[in-house]
PDB file of C-alpha atoms in Angstrom:
ATOM      1  CA  UNK A  45       1.622 -47.550  16.387  1.00  0.00           C
ATOM      2  CA  UNK A  46       3.982 -45.441  14.242  1.00  0.00           C
ATOM      3  CA  UNK A  47       2.093 -46.446  11.095  1.00  0.00           C
ATOM      4  CA  UNK A  48      -1.169 -45.382  12.726  1.00  0.00           C
ATOM      5  CA  UNK A  49       0.282 -41.995  13.735  1.00  0.00           C
ATOM      6  CA  UNK A  50       1.625 -41.455  10.223  1.00  0.00           C
ATOM      7  CA  UNK A  51      -1.733 -42.408   8.732  1.00  0.00           C
ATOM      8  CA  UNK A  52      -3.646 -39.992  10.983  1.00  0.00           C
ATOM      9  CA  UNK A  53      -1.104 -37.238  10.321  1.00  0.00           C
ATOM     10  CA  UNK A  54      -1.427 -37.824   6.587  1.00  0.00           C
ATOM     11  CA  UNK A  55      -5.211 -37.621   6.797  1.00  0.00           C
ATOM     12  CA  UNK A  56      -5.077 -34.374   8.804  1.00  0.00           C
ATOM     13  CA  UNK A  57      -2.626 -32.822   6.359  1.00  0.00           C
ATOM     14  CA  UNK A  58      -4.774 -33.958   3.458  1.00  0.00           C
ATOM     15  CA  UNK A  59      -7.858 -32.335   4.968  1.00  0.00           C
ATOM     16  CA  UNK A  60      -5.916 -29.116   5.593  1.00  0.00           C
ATOM     17  CA  UNK A  61      -4.715 -29.042   1.991  1.00  0.00           C
ATOM     18  CA  UNK A  62      -8.288 -29.485   0.742  1.00  0.00           C
ATOM     19  CA  UNK A  63      -9.555 -26.696   3.051  1.00  0.00           C
ATOM     20  CA  UNK A  64      -6.787 -24.298   2.034  1.00  0.00           C
ATOM     21  CA  UNK A  65      -7.246 -25.065  -1.658  1.00  0.00           C
ATOM     22  CA  UNK A  66     -11.004 -24.621  -1.319  1.00  0.00           C
ATOM     23  CA  UNK A  67     -10.632 -21.275   0.448  1.00  0.00           C
ATOM     24  CA  UNK A  68      -8.099 -19.990  -2.070  1.00  0.00           C
ATOM     25  CA  UNK A  69     -10.415 -20.969  -4.927  1.00  0.00           C
ATOM     26  CA  UNK A  70     -13.181 -19.007  -3.243  1.00  0.00           C
ATOM     27  CA  UNK A  71     -10.874 -15.992  -2.699  1.00  0.00           C
ATOM     28  CA  UNK A  72      -9.699 -16.113  -6.327  1.00  0.00           C
ATOM     29  CA  UNK A  73     -13.246 -16.190  -7.699  1.00  0.00           C
ATOM     30  CA  UNK A  74     -14.412 -13.460  -5.317  1.00  0.00           C
ATOM     31  CA  UNK A  75     -11.554 -11.066  -6.099  1.00  0.00           C
ATOM     32  CA  UNK A  76     -11.978 -11.673  -9.834  1.00  0.00           C
ATOM     33  CA  UNK A  77     -15.659 -10.765  -9.616  1.00  0.00           C
ATOM     34  CA  UNK A  78     -14.864  -7.609  -7.640  1.00  0.00           C
ATOM     35  CA  UNK A  79     -12.077  -6.614 -10.034  1.00  0.00           C
ATOM     36  CA  UNK A  80     -14.397  -6.886 -13.051  1.00  0.00           C
ATOM     37  CA  UNK A  81     -17.444  -5.185 -11.540  1.00  0.00           C
ATOM     38  CA  UNK A  82     -18.711  -2.197 -13.553  1.00  0.00           C
ATOM     39  CA  UNK A  83     -19.878   0.836 -11.600  1.00  0.00           C
ATOM     40  CA  UNK A  84     -22.746   2.995 -12.871  1.00  0.00           C
ATOM     41  CA  UNK A  85     -21.008   6.320 -12.264  1.00  0.00           C
ATOM     42  CA  UNK A  86     -21.446   9.665 -14.007  1.00  0.00           C
ATOM     43  CA  UNK A  87     -18.520  11.775 -12.843  1.00  0.00           C
ATOM     44  CA  UNK A  88     -18.559  15.503 -12.214  1.00  0.00           C
ATOM     45  CA  UNK A  89     -16.210  16.721 -14.926  1.00  0.00           C
ATOM     46  CA  UNK A  90     -13.768  19.454 -13.977  1.00  0.00           C
ATOM     47  CA  UNK A  91     -11.916  21.658 -16.465  1.00  0.00           C
ATOM     48  CA  UNK A  92      -8.333  21.074 -17.516  1.00  0.00           C
ATOM     49  CA  UNK A  93      -6.600  24.430 -17.115  1.00  0.00           C
ATOM     50  CA  UNK A  94      -3.222  25.715 -18.284  1.00  0.00           C
ATOM     51  CA  UNK A  95      -2.876  28.569 -15.785  1.00  0.00           C
ATOM     52  CA  UNK A  96       0.628  28.569 -14.256  1.00  0.00           C
ATOM     53  CA  UNK A  97      -0.649  29.040 -10.684  1.00  0.00           C
ATOM     54  CA  UNK A  98      -3.080  26.125 -11.072  1.00  0.00           C
ATOM     55  CA  UNK A  99      -0.355  23.893 -12.487  1.00  0.00           C
ATOM     56  CA  UNK A 100       2.020  24.852  -9.655  1.00  0.00           C
ATOM     57  CA  UNK A 101      -0.677  23.980  -7.117  1.00  0.00           C
ATOM     58  CA  UNK A 102      -1.289  20.679  -8.893  1.00  0.00           C
ATOM     59  CA  UNK A 103       2.405  19.803  -8.817  1.00  0.00           C
ATOM     60  CA  UNK A 104       2.521  20.565  -5.080  1.00  0.00           C
ATOM     61  CA  UNK A 105      -0.496  18.348  -4.488  1.00  0.00           C
ATOM     62  CA  UNK A 106       1.084  15.425  -6.355  1.00  0.00           C
ATOM     63  CA  UNK A 107       4.075  15.744  -4.022  1.00  0.00           C
ATOM     64  CA  UNK A 108       2.166  15.899  -0.742  1.00  0.00           C
ATOM     65  CA  UNK A 109      -0.130  13.105  -1.934  1.00  0.00           C
ATOM     66  CA  UNK A 110       2.980  11.064  -2.887  1.00  0.00           C
ATOM     67  CA  UNK A 111       1.818  10.461  -6.455  1.00  0.00           C
ATOM     68  CA  UNK A 112       5.460  10.397  -7.514  1.00  0.00           C
ATOM     69  CA  UNK A 113       6.205   7.943  -4.721  1.00  0.00           C
ATOM     70  CA  UNK A 114       4.242   5.326  -6.666  1.00  0.00           C
ATOM     71  CA  UNK A 115       4.302   6.597 -10.245  1.00  0.00           C
ATOM     72  CA  UNK A 116       7.932   7.749 -10.248  1.00  0.00           C
ATOM     73  CA  UNK A 117       9.524  11.181 -10.030  1.00  0.00           C
ATOM     74  CA  UNK A 118       8.626  11.926 -13.647  1.00  0.00           C
ATOM     75  CA  UNK A 119       5.196  10.267 -13.284  1.00  0.00           C
ATOM     76  CA  UNK A 120       6.232   7.827 -16.010  1.00  0.00           C
ATOM     77  CA  UNK A 121       5.312   4.844 -13.843  1.00  0.00           C
ATOM     78  CA  UNK A 122       7.302   2.179 -12.029  1.00  0.00           C
ATOM     79  CA  UNK A 123       7.162  -1.290 -10.520  1.00  0.00           C
ATOM     80  CA  UNK A 124       6.396  -0.814  -6.832  1.00  0.00           C
ATOM     81  CA  UNK A 125       5.954  -4.471  -5.823  1.00  0.00           C
ATOM     82  CA  UNK A 126       7.518  -7.532  -7.416  1.00  0.00           C
ATOM     83  CA  UNK A 127       6.956 -10.434  -5.066  1.00  0.00           C
ATOM     84  CA  UNK A 128       5.823 -14.007  -5.815  1.00  0.00           C
ATOM     85  CA  UNK A 129       3.236 -13.921  -3.020  1.00  0.00           C
ATOM     86  CA  UNK A 130       1.879 -10.392  -3.503  1.00  0.00           C
ATOM     87  CA  UNK A 131       2.326 -10.277  -7.255  1.00  0.00           C
ATOM     88  CA  UNK A 132       3.698  -7.825  -9.807  1.00  0.00           C
ATOM     89  CA  UNK A 133       2.128  -4.450  -9.010  1.00  0.00           C
ATOM     90  CA  UNK A 134       2.658  -1.632 -11.501  1.00  0.00           C
ATOM     91  CA  UNK A 135       2.005   2.063 -10.937  1.00  0.00           C
ATOM     92  CA  UNK A 136       1.246   3.023 -14.550  1.00  0.00           C
ATOM     93  CA  UNK A 137       2.744   5.710 -16.736  1.00  0.00           C
ATOM     94  CA  UNK A 138       0.500   8.774 -16.252  1.00  0.00           C
ATOM     95  CA  UNK A 139       1.931  10.743 -19.159  1.00  0.00           C
ATOM     96  CA  UNK A 140       0.810  10.490 -22.771  1.00  0.00           C
ATOM     97  CA  UNK A 141       4.095   8.968 -23.899  1.00  0.00           C
ATOM     98  CA  UNK A 142       4.436   5.426 -25.221  1.00  0.00           C
ATOM     99  CA  UNK A 143       3.042   3.023 -22.635  1.00  0.00           C
ATOM    100  CA  UNK A 144       1.109   5.814 -20.884  1.00  0.00           C
ATOM    101  CA  UNK A 145      -2.352   7.348 -21.105  1.00  0.00           C
ATOM    102  CA  UNK A 146      -3.977   7.227 -24.569  1.00  0.00           C
ATOM    103  CA  UNK A 147      -4.007  10.412 -26.637  1.00  0.00           C
ATOM    104  CA  UNK A 148      -7.764  10.861 -26.051  1.00  0.00           C
ATOM    105  CA  UNK A 149      -7.521  10.476 -22.251  1.00  0.00           C
ATOM    106  CA  UNK A 150      -9.677  13.380 -21.118  1.00  0.00           C
ATOM    107  CA  UNK A 151     -11.121  15.249 -18.123  1.00  0.00           C
ATOM    108  CA  UNK A 152     -13.810  12.613 -17.595  1.00  0.00           C
ATOM    109  CA  UNK A 153     -11.199   9.849 -17.479  1.00  0.00           C
ATOM    110  CA  UNK A 154      -9.113  11.761 -14.915  1.00  0.00           C
ATOM    111  CA  UNK A 155     -12.211  12.361 -12.782  1.00  0.00           C
ATOM    112  CA  UNK A 156     -13.153   8.688 -12.919  1.00  0.00           C
ATOM    113  CA  UNK A 157      -9.661   7.649 -11.828  1.00  0.00           C
ATOM    114  CA  UNK A 158      -9.019  10.225  -9.111  1.00  0.00           C
ATOM    115  CA  UNK A 159     -12.498  10.683  -7.630  1.00  0.00           C
ATOM    116  CA  UNK A 160     -13.954   7.221  -8.181  1.00  0.00           C
ATOM    117  CA  UNK A 161     -11.029   4.806  -8.500  1.00  0.00           C
ATOM    118  CA  UNK A 162     -12.340   3.631 -11.880  1.00  0.00           C
ATOM    119  CA  UNK A 163     -11.027   3.080 -15.386  1.00  0.00           C
ATOM    120  CA  UNK A 164     -12.857   4.608 -18.326  1.00  0.00           C
ATOM    121  CA  UNK A 165     -14.774   1.303 -18.712  1.00  0.00           C
ATOM    122  CA  UNK A 166     -16.001   1.783 -15.093  1.00  0.00           C
ATOM    123  CA  UNK A 167     -14.114  -1.213 -13.688  1.00  0.00           C
ATOM    124  CA  UNK A 168     -12.040  -0.537 -10.561  1.00  0.00           C
ATOM    125  CA  UNK A 169      -8.417   0.490 -10.503  1.00  0.00           C
ATOM    126  CA  UNK A 170      -6.148  -1.593  -8.270  1.00  0.00           C
ATOM    127  CA  UNK A 171      -4.570  -0.011  -5.179  1.00  0.00           C
ATOM    128  CA  UNK A 172      -5.196   3.518  -6.478  1.00  0.00           C
ATOM    129  CA  UNK A 173      -5.987   5.497  -3.255  1.00  0.00           C
ATOM    130  CA  UNK A 174      -8.963   7.316  -4.759  1.00  0.00           C
ATOM    131  CA  UNK A 175     -10.801   6.973  -1.446  1.00  0.00           C
ATOM    132  CA  UNK A 176      -8.456   9.766  -0.265  1.00  0.00           C
ATOM    133  CA  UNK A 177      -8.492  11.828  -3.460  1.00  0.00           C
ATOM    134  CA  UNK A 178     -12.299  11.797  -3.595  1.00  0.00           C
ATOM    135  CA  UNK A 179     -12.356  14.010  -0.484  1.00  0.00           C
ATOM    136  CA  UNK A 180     -10.460  16.827  -2.215  1.00  0.00           C
ATOM    137  CA  UNK A 181     -12.129  20.141  -3.037  1.00  0.00           C
ATOM    138  CA  UNK A 182     -13.119  21.096  -6.578  1.00  0.00           C
ATOM    139  CA  UNK A 183     -10.327  23.671  -6.596  1.00  0.00           C
ATOM    140  CA  UNK A 184      -7.619  21.163  -5.632  1.00  0.00           C
ATOM    141  CA  UNK A 185      -9.007  18.397  -7.825  1.00  0.00           C
ATOM    142  CA  UNK A 186      -8.991  20.762 -10.790  1.00  0.00           C
ATOM    143  CA  UNK A 187      -5.364  21.637 -10.028  1.00  0.00           C
ATOM    144  CA  UNK A 188      -4.155  18.058  -9.791  1.00  0.00           C
ATOM    145  CA  UNK A 189      -6.053  16.961 -12.912  1.00  0.00           C
ATOM    146  CA  UNK A 190      -4.713  19.945 -14.839  1.00  0.00           C
ATOM    147  CA  UNK A 191      -1.145  19.211 -13.771  1.00  0.00           C
ATOM    148  CA  UNK A 192      -1.379  15.506 -14.626  1.00  0.00           C
ATOM    149  CA  UNK A 193      -3.011  16.220 -17.980  1.00  0.00           C
ATOM    150  CA  UNK A 194      -0.122  18.549 -18.868  1.00  0.00           C
ATOM    151  CA  UNK A 195       2.738  16.206 -17.947  1.00  0.00           C
ATOM    152  CA  UNK A 196       5.586  15.939 -20.415  1.00  0.00           C
ATOM    153  CA  UNK A 197       5.322  12.651 -22.369  1.00  0.00           C
ATOM    154  CA  UNK A 198       7.563   9.839 -21.109  1.00  0.00           C
ATOM    155  CA  UNK A 199       8.025   6.675 -23.147  1.00  0.00           C
ATOM    156  CA  UNK A 200       7.946   3.801 -20.661  1.00  0.00           C
ATOM    157  CA  UNK A 201       6.105   0.504 -21.021  1.00  0.00           C
ATOM    158  CA  UNK A 202       5.388  -2.155 -18.403  1.00  0.00           C
ATOM    159  CA  UNK A 203       3.927  -5.651 -18.251  1.00  0.00           C
ATOM    160  CA  UNK A 204       0.431  -6.007 -16.828  1.00  0.00           C
ATOM    161  CA  UNK A 205      -0.148  -6.014 -13.092  1.00  0.00           C
ATOM    162  CA  UNK A 206      -0.541  -9.545 -11.756  1.00  0.00           C
ATOM    163  CA  UNK A 207      -2.161 -10.110  -8.355  1.00  0.00           C
ATOM    164  CA  UNK A 208      -0.439 -12.829  -6.328  1.00  0.00           C
ATOM    165  CA  UNK A 209      -2.083 -15.436  -4.085  1.00  0.00           C
ATOM    166  CA  UNK A 210      -1.313 -13.677  -0.787  1.00  0.00           C
ATOM    167  CA  UNK A 211      -2.707 -10.384  -2.089  1.00  0.00           C
ATOM    168  CA  UNK A 212      -5.915 -12.140  -3.140  1.00  0.00           C
ATOM    169  CA  UNK A 213      -6.331 -13.788   0.251  1.00  0.00           C
ATOM    170  CA  UNK A 214      -5.641 -10.550   2.143  1.00  0.00           C
ATOM    171  CA  UNK A 215      -8.061  -8.668  -0.111  1.00  0.00           C
ATOM    172  CA  UNK A 216     -10.726 -11.317   0.451  1.00  0.00           C
ATOM    173  CA  UNK A 217     -10.225 -10.883   4.197  1.00  0.00           C
ATOM    174  CA  UNK A 218     -10.440  -7.084   3.815  1.00  0.00           C
ATOM    175  CA  UNK A 219      -6.880  -6.741   5.072  1.00  0.00           C
ATOM    176  CA  UNK A 220      -5.566  -5.148   1.877  1.00  0.00           C
ATOM    177  CA  UNK A 221      -7.136  -2.184  -0.004  1.00  0.00           C
ATOM    178  CA  UNK A 222      -7.051  -3.879  -3.398  1.00  0.00           C
ATOM    179  CA  UNK A 223     -10.110  -2.021  -4.709  1.00  0.00           C
ATOM    180  CA  UNK A 224     -10.507   1.464  -3.184  1.00  0.00           C
ATOM    181  CA  UNK A 225     -13.551   2.078  -5.429  1.00  0.00           C
ATOM    182  CA  UNK A 226     -15.453  -0.103  -2.942  1.00  0.00           C
ATOM    183  CA  UNK A 227     -14.679   2.414  -0.173  1.00  0.00           C
ATOM    184  CA  UNK A 228     -16.019   5.488  -1.992  1.00  0.00           C
ATOM    185  CA  UNK A 229     -19.381   7.244  -1.799  1.00  0.00           C
ATOM    186  CA  UNK A 230     -19.725   7.751  -5.548  1.00  0.00           C
ATOM    187  CA  UNK A 231     -22.670  10.152  -5.110  1.00  0.00           C
ATOM    188  CA  UNK A 232     -20.794  12.516  -2.805  1.00  0.00           C
ATOM    189  CA  UNK A 233     -20.538  16.113  -4.010  1.00  0.00           C
ATOM    190  CA  UNK A 234     -17.236  17.957  -3.733  1.00  0.00           C
ATOM    191  CA  UNK A 235     -16.918  21.175  -1.770  1.00  0.00           C
ATOM    192  CA  UNK A 236     -15.792  24.131  -3.868  1.00  0.00           C
ATOM    193  CA  UNK A 237     -12.668  24.913  -1.860  1.00  0.00           C
ATOM    194  CA  UNK A 238     -11.067  24.584   1.557  1.00  0.00           C
ATOM    195  CA  UNK A 239      -9.160  27.664   2.659  1.00  0.00           C
ATOM    196  CA  UNK A 240      -5.439  27.062   3.138  1.00  0.00           C
ATOM    197  CA  UNK A 241      -4.891  28.470   6.610  1.00  0.00           C
ATOM    198  CA  UNK A 242      -3.713  27.384  10.044  1.00  0.00           C
ATOM    199  CA  UNK A 243      -7.018  25.956  11.227  1.00  0.00           C
ATOM    200  CA  UNK A 244      -8.275  22.615  12.500  1.00  0.00           C
ATOM    201  CA  UNK A 245     -10.686  22.477   9.557  1.00  0.00           C
ATOM    202  CA  UNK A 246      -7.852  22.695   7.046  1.00  0.00           C
ATOM    203  CA  UNK A 247      -5.809  20.246   9.114  1.00  0.00           C
ATOM    204  CA  UNK A 248      -8.672  17.735   8.995  1.00  0.00           C
ATOM    205  CA  UNK A 249      -8.850  18.164   5.220  1.00  0.00           C
ATOM    206  CA  UNK A 250      -5.127  17.417   4.924  1.00  0.00           C
ATOM    207  CA  UNK A 251      -5.287  14.454   7.306  1.00  0.00           C
ATOM    208  CA  UNK A 252      -6.974  12.243   4.714  1.00  0.00           C
ATOM    209  CA  UNK A 253      -3.452  11.404   3.541  1.00  0.00           C
ATOM    210  CA  UNK A 254      -2.769   9.961   7.010  1.00  0.00           C
ATOM    211  CA  UNK A 255      -5.909   7.867   7.497  1.00  0.00           C
ATOM    212  CA  UNK A 256      -4.843   5.082   5.148  1.00  0.00           C
ATOM    213  CA  UNK A 257      -2.293   3.913   7.722  1.00  0.00           C
ATOM    214  CA  UNK A 258      -3.284   5.628  10.964  1.00  0.00           C
ATOM    215  CA  UNK A 259      -7.020   4.784  10.629  1.00  0.00           C
ATOM    216  CA  UNK A 260     -10.010   7.130  10.496  1.00  0.00           C
ATOM    217  CA  UNK A 261      -9.542   8.217  14.121  1.00  0.00           C
ATOM    218  CA  UNK A 262      -5.764   8.627  13.570  1.00  0.00           C
ATOM    219  CA  UNK A 263      -5.075   6.557  16.668  1.00  0.00           C
ATOM    220  CA  UNK A 264      -3.245   3.800  14.772  1.00  0.00           C
ATOM    221  CA  UNK A 265      -3.548   0.110  15.506  1.00  0.00           C
ATOM    222  CA  UNK A 266      -2.589  -3.140  13.828  1.00  0.00           C
ATOM    223  CA  UNK A 267       0.199  -3.241  11.213  1.00  0.00           C
ATOM    224  CA  UNK A 268      -0.842  -2.204   7.701  1.00  0.00           C
ATOM    225  CA  UNK A 269       0.701  -5.382   6.260  1.00  0.00           C
ATOM    226  CA  UNK A 270       2.521  -8.503   7.468  1.00  0.00           C
ATOM    227  CA  UNK A 271       6.019  -7.655   8.662  1.00  0.00           C
ATOM    228  CA  UNK A 272       5.248  -4.025   9.421  1.00  0.00           C
ATOM    229  CA  UNK A 273       5.194  -2.565  12.952  1.00  0.00           C
ATOM    230  CA  UNK A 274       2.144  -1.410  14.892  1.00  0.00           C
ATOM    231  CA  UNK A 275       0.785   1.851  13.483  1.00  0.00           C
ATOM    232  CA  UNK A 276       1.398   4.798  15.810  1.00  0.00           C
ATOM    233  CA  UNK A 277      -1.259   6.949  17.472  1.00  0.00           C
ATOM    234  CA  UNK A 278      -0.759  10.435  15.975  1.00  0.00           C
ATOM    235  CA  UNK A 279      -3.783  12.043  17.642  1.00  0.00           C
ATOM    236  CA  UNK A 280      -3.684  14.247  20.716  1.00  0.00           C
ATOM    237  CA  UNK A 281      -3.197  11.150  22.892  1.00  0.00           C
ATOM    238  CA  UNK A 282      -0.064  10.093  20.970  1.00  0.00           C
ATOM    239  CA  UNK A 283       3.421  11.579  20.835  1.00  0.00           C
ATOM    240  CA  UNK A 284       2.546  14.344  18.313  1.00  0.00           C
ATOM    241  CA  UNK A 285       0.034  15.673  20.822  1.00  0.00           C
ATOM    242  CA  UNK A 286       2.927  16.496  23.168  1.00  0.00           C
ATOM    243  CA  UNK A 287       5.164  18.109  20.534  1.00  0.00           C
ATOM    244  CA  UNK A 288       5.476  21.785  19.682  1.00  0.00           C
ATOM    245  CA  UNK A 289       4.758  22.912  16.127  1.00  0.00           C
ATOM    246  CA  UNK A 290       8.496  23.229  15.554  1.00  0.00           C
ATOM    247  CA  UNK A 291       9.114  19.659  16.753  1.00  0.00           C
ATOM    248  CA  UNK A 292       6.248  18.351  14.610  1.00  0.00           C
ATOM    249  CA  UNK A 293       7.564  20.122  11.506  1.00  0.00           C
ATOM    250  CA  UNK A 294      11.115  18.949  12.190  1.00  0.00           C
ATOM    251  CA  UNK A 295       9.928  15.341  12.538  1.00  0.00           C
ATOM    252  CA  UNK A 296       7.898  15.340   9.329  1.00  0.00           C
ATOM    253  CA  UNK A 297      10.748  16.929   7.397  1.00  0.00           C
ATOM    254  CA  UNK A 298      13.729  14.969   8.731  1.00  0.00           C
ATOM    255  CA  UNK A 299      12.267  11.644   9.901  1.00  0.00           C
ATOM    256  CA  UNK A 300      13.731  12.071  13.399  1.00  0.00           C
ATOM    257  CA  UNK A 301      11.366  12.499  16.362  1.00  0.00           C
ATOM    258  CA  UNK A 302      12.004  14.698  19.433  1.00  0.00           C
ATOM    259  CA  UNK A 303      12.515  11.435  21.340  1.00  0.00           C
ATOM    260  CA  UNK A 304      15.429  10.605  19.019  1.00  0.00           C
ATOM    261  CA  UNK A 305      13.675   7.871  17.043  1.00  0.00           C
ATOM    262  CA  UNK A 306      14.573   7.634  13.343  1.00  0.00           C
ATOM    263  CA  UNK A 307      11.509   6.876  11.231  1.00  0.00           C
ATOM    264  CA  UNK A 308      11.788   4.345   8.420  1.00  0.00           C
ATOM    265  CA  UNK A 309      10.437   6.093   5.285  1.00  0.00           C
ATOM    266  CA  UNK A 310       9.023   2.749   4.116  1.00  0.00           C
ATOM    267  CA  UNK A 311       6.805   2.736   7.212  1.00  0.00           C
ATOM    268  CA  UNK A 312       6.295   6.468   7.832  1.00  0.00           C
ATOM    269  CA  UNK A 313       6.615   8.417   4.552  1.00  0.00           C
ATOM    270  CA  UNK A 314       8.354  11.533   5.876  1.00  0.00           C
ATOM    271  CA  UNK A 315       9.970  11.911   2.444  1.00  0.00           C
ATOM    272  CA  UNK A 316       6.429  12.805   1.354  1.00  0.00           C
ATOM    273  CA  UNK A 317       5.424  14.919   4.356  1.00  0.00           C
ATOM    274  CA  UNK A 318       8.574  17.038   4.035  1.00  0.00           C
ATOM    275  CA  UNK A 319       6.910  18.520   0.939  1.00  0.00           C
ATOM    276  CA  UNK A 320       4.121  20.061   3.061  1.00  0.00           C
ATOM    277  CA  UNK A 321       4.332  23.823   3.596  1.00  0.00           C
ATOM    278  CA  UNK A 322       4.659  25.312   7.092  1.00  0.00           C
ATOM    279  CA  UNK A 323       1.009  26.380   6.962  1.00  0.00           C
ATOM    280  CA  UNK A 324      -0.091  22.863   6.017  1.00  0.00           C
ATOM    281  CA  UNK A 325       1.966  21.205   8.737  1.00  0.00           C
ATOM    282  CA  UNK A 326       0.815  23.641  11.425  1.00  0.00           C
ATOM    283  CA  UNK A 327      -2.809  23.142  10.402  1.00  0.00           C
ATOM    284  CA  UNK A 328      -2.370  19.360  10.434  1.00  0.00           C
ATOM    285  CA  UNK A 329      -0.721  19.460  13.867  1.00  0.00           C
ATOM    286  CA  UNK A 330      -3.502  21.675  15.224  1.00  0.00           C
ATOM    287  CA  UNK A 331      -6.104  19.171  14.056  1.00  0.00           C
ATOM    288  CA  UNK A 332      -4.229  16.146  15.400  1.00  0.00           C
ATOM    289  CA  UNK A 333      -3.938  17.776  18.837  1.00  0.00           C
ATOM    290  CA  UNK A 334      -7.668  18.503  18.812  1.00  0.00           C
ATOM    291  CA  UNK A 335      -8.791  14.872  18.532  1.00  0.00           C
TER     292      UNK A 335
END
């Protein structure tokens, strides 16, 4: 009897191993094909300016978009994931120092990366949140491109990004935004500008930085990754809808809610949102309360 049980158990385990191996092979092939796809995109090329006000605006945008959260405070790149299951994920050096952008990296290349999530060879960048940047106005996109193109050179080299087995499986299941280029309307035209004022329209424009975690409707839902908590509802039906502007600003600048909860910056990036101006935070709060 015991031999029979062991035999059946062995057969079941063997079948499971074959199924898992077969699925992973499928996921590996699928993600490889997606990672090497070439997109027929002709980007709208914006000028690279040296105006001090434009560069200051670009620097502000890199802070509220948390570019330095991934690419490092000096934008010289960093390792942001080193895990056997997820892989070795590198946020590259964005400067023109050793290990960074090539000397001929130009306005077209910046537009491809920021607006379309693509390299200059038109293959997709990995994990670059271009699906959020693509919604920026021409004015703001020009500012951020100009700032990045004028960064002081930093010499910093990294090994190549290596996608781990869990990341491939999650990407195949559409549970991980491995290739944001797939989420972009590459024919969409940019608006010229969005007026920076305390309005729901401007708040909606700013909220694109929130949708990656809190979903399109900003009502939260399932965890963004295994091991993370449920994503909070930040719309009018969630806690922020009951807060005053002062409480909202205090929360997004200190990481402590009016209810006394301390927010983990790894889960809710208040170290990024603290860089928003009062006008930006009030506009964002106005929009969140309206939906």
